[in-house]
Amino acid sequence: MSDRWVPELLAPAGNLEKLKVAILYGANAVYLGGQKFGLRSAADNFTLEELVEGVEFAHARNAKVYVVLNSFLHDKEIDELPEFLKFLDEVNVDAVIVSDLGVISTVTENSNLEVHLSTQASCLNVEAAKLWAKMGVKRVVLGREVSVKEAAKIKKESGLEVEMFIHGSMCMAYSGNCVISNYTQGRDSNRGGCAHSCRFEYGLDFSDDQRAKAQDIKAYFMSSKDLEGIRVLEEFIEGEIDSLKVEGRMKSHHYVGTISKVYSDALNFYKEHGHLLSEDIKEWETELRKITHRDYTLASLVEPAGADSIYTEREHDDNEYVVAGVILDVVKNDHMVLEVRSAFRPNDSLELVPFSGNARMFNVDFVTTIMDEPYEKTKPGYLVKVPYVDGAMQWNIVRAKCLAVAGV
Ligand code: SF4
């Protein structure tokens, strides 16, 4: 493969298994949270032991690990931070992602950790980036309101590395600077508890006359579509954006594996050929529709997001595919051991998603227990043997079209 430069692909790792999946499917770096100080309290998050294992797994495959410390902290929590920083430094974490000025100063005074400014800090311009650089920041994760062109200028004029979101859920506020969830659900969006209140349907209190006239008003008026940047990937590369970030530490194994594979396939193609092909982009877009998503938008990557970025239909799109299972072991030319995630039965058609190359359909000619007792149908959590598929490897995803499992 040519040594042409391409950006880093940075994937979310909600837990240790997803970290492995992201890296094996092609991510160059992952970001994750420890038990405290991050913004996703509902993600599994990593224990100290898992963090050590995750860093070793990543570094053995030339991938990086960034740890999120992007909550806004009170003094009591700041007091507890140096001990955690010492641990992160000792286990060779590659950077920490920070929003709070107090946290930045605690990190720079107590460790040698590289500091990345979180998107929560809403850095949108060159002057702000220069100021963050003076405070010891090495990379800025730019606000989602910045276009790729603006990001390229910020990189050039500030001398900082820049990171941009390329895929995933959006926030209707300047990332996280919103308290709808606090007031309506009692869940603090700036401490990892966002309930996505902006996605809900809201009613307006009309008089009877007005109500009759207002019947057609869509009430999901704050609900954003999901970001999908594959169509403008070449612009990111030409703008020398250092890192392309995928949102979604709360999302599934299927999501993490699919996104990592699609974007790394695209970046590898560019690395080799110096361009992308429109037919490949269509194929990658088709793959990106197989994971749970809302309608996609370019949001503000090219022009500032407008009304066409609002998702007016309902809270979620239907899933086209589900994960039937994850491969835990492979006995070549004989069988694969699968941990079942969604029920299936003998004679269903499933698809193996290899780490590289196209998905492969196969027929489930048999499903048995580990002791070779046949199953009539499976349930989530079962460990089962299914037929071997050429090229299968541990941690590969096996997926099923939703229709295939609808009757199970
Ligand atoms: S409720 Fe919506 S707008 Fe508010 S922080 Fe959460 S995602 Fe952002």
mmCIF file of N, CA, C and O and ligand atoms in Angstrom, residues 170-173 176 178 180-181 189 194-199, ligand 1:
data_model
loop_
_atom_site.group_PDB
_atom_site.id
_atom_site.type_symbol
_atom_site.label_atom_id
_atom_site.label_comp_id
_atom_site.label_asym_id
_atom_site.label_seq_id
_atom_site.Cartn_x
_atom_site.Cartn_y
_atom_site.Cartn_z
ATOM 1 N N MET A 170 -26.040 13.748 16.611
ATOM 2 C CA MET A 170 -25.734 15.171 16.767
ATOM 3 C C MET A 170 -26.395 15.700 18.037
ATOM 4 O O MET A 170 -27.279 15.063 18.605
ATOM 5 N N CYS A 171 -25.986 16.883 18.419
ATOM 6 C CA CYS A 171 -26.572 17.578 19.562
ATOM 7 C C CYS A 171 -27.134 18.879 19.010
ATOM 8 O O CYS A 171 -26.485 19.540 18.215
ATOM 9 N N MET A 172 -28.361 19.252 19.399
ATOM 10 C CA MET A 172 -28.956 20.474 18.849
ATOM 11 C C MET A 172 -28.414 21.728 19.520
ATOM 12 O O MET A 172 -28.625 22.829 19.039
ATOM 13 N N ALA A 173 -27.739 21.544 20.655
ATOM 14 C CA ALA A 173 -27.087 22.684 21.307
ATOM 15 C C ALA A 173 -25.622 22.684 20.868
ATOM 16 O O ALA A 173 -25.174 21.751 20.214
ATOM 17 N N GLY A 176 -23.581 19.669 24.096
ATOM 18 C CA GLY A 176 -23.770 19.432 25.526
ATOM 19 C C GLY A 176 -24.070 20.667 26.349
ATOM 20 O O GLY A 176 -24.407 20.555 27.524
ATOM 21 N N CYS A 178 -26.415 22.408 27.212
ATOM 22 C CA CYS A 178 -27.867 22.351 27.159
ATOM 23 C C CYS A 178 -28.347 21.711 28.447
ATOM 24 O O CYS A 178 -27.705 20.810 28.967
ATOM 25 N N ILE A 180 -31.852 20.857 28.861
ATOM 26 C CA ILE A 180 -33.234 20.374 28.716
ATOM 27 C C ILE A 180 -33.386 19.077 29.498
ATOM 28 O O ILE A 180 -34.369 18.857 30.211
ATOM 29 N N SER A 181 -32.389 18.208 29.335
ATOM 30 C CA SER A 181 -32.431 16.909 29.991
ATOM 31 C C SER A 181 -32.408 17.065 31.524
ATOM 32 O O SER A 181 -33.086 16.326 32.237
ATOM 33 N N SER A 189 -26.870 16.655 31.412
ATOM 34 C CA SER A 189 -26.149 16.365 30.162
ATOM 35 C C SER A 189 -24.664 16.651 30.276
ATOM 36 O O SER A 189 -23.874 16.077 29.535
ATOM 37 N N CYS A 194 -27.280 12.854 29.671
ATOM 38 C CA CYS A 194 -28.225 13.360 28.670
ATOM 39 C C CYS A 194 -29.235 12.286 28.248
ATOM 40 O O CYS A 194 -28.873 11.194 27.844
ATOM 41 N N ALA A 195 -30.518 12.617 28.369
ATOM 42 C CA ALA A 195 -31.578 11.663 28.015
ATOM 43 C C ALA A 195 -32.039 11.882 26.575
ATOM 44 O O ALA A 195 -33.055 11.336 26.160
ATOM 45 N N HIS A 196 -31.311 12.683 25.801
ATOM 46 C CA HIS A 196 -31.697 13.032 24.434
ATOM 47 C C HIS A 196 -33.101 13.619 24.398
ATOM 48 O O HIS A 196 -33.910 13.276 23.539
ATOM 49 N N SER A 197 -33.360 14.500 25.321
ATOM 50 C CA SER A 197 -34.685 15.111 25.402
ATOM 51 C C SER A 197 -35.044 15.866 24.129
ATOM 52 O O SER A 197 -36.224 16.026 23.808
ATOM 53 N N CYS A 198 -34.042 16.317 23.387
ATOM 54 C CA CYS A 198 -34.309 17.046 22.145
ATOM 55 C C CYS A 198 -34.928 16.151 21.080
ATOM 56 O O CYS A 198 -35.477 16.639 20.098
ATOM 57 N N ARG A 199 -34.831 14.815 21.256
ATOM 58 C CA ARG A 199 -35.396 13.902 20.257
ATOM 59 C C ARG A 199 -36.893 13.668 20.469
ATOM 60 O O ARG A 199 -37.542 13.049 19.647
HETATM 61 S S1 SF4 B 1 -30.833 16.883 25.055
HETATM 62 FE FE1 SF4 B 1 -30.208 17.009 22.914
HETATM 63 S S2 SF4 B 1 -29.488 19.122 22.666
HETATM 64 FE FE2 SF4 B 1 -29.495 18.682 24.872
HETATM 65 S S3 SF4 B 1 -27.424 17.907 25.329
HETATM 66 FE FE3 SF4 B 1 -28.706 16.128 24.914
HETATM 67 S S4 SF4 B 1 -28.362 15.718 22.691
HETATM 68 FE FE4 SF4 B 1 -27.688 17.828 23.102
#
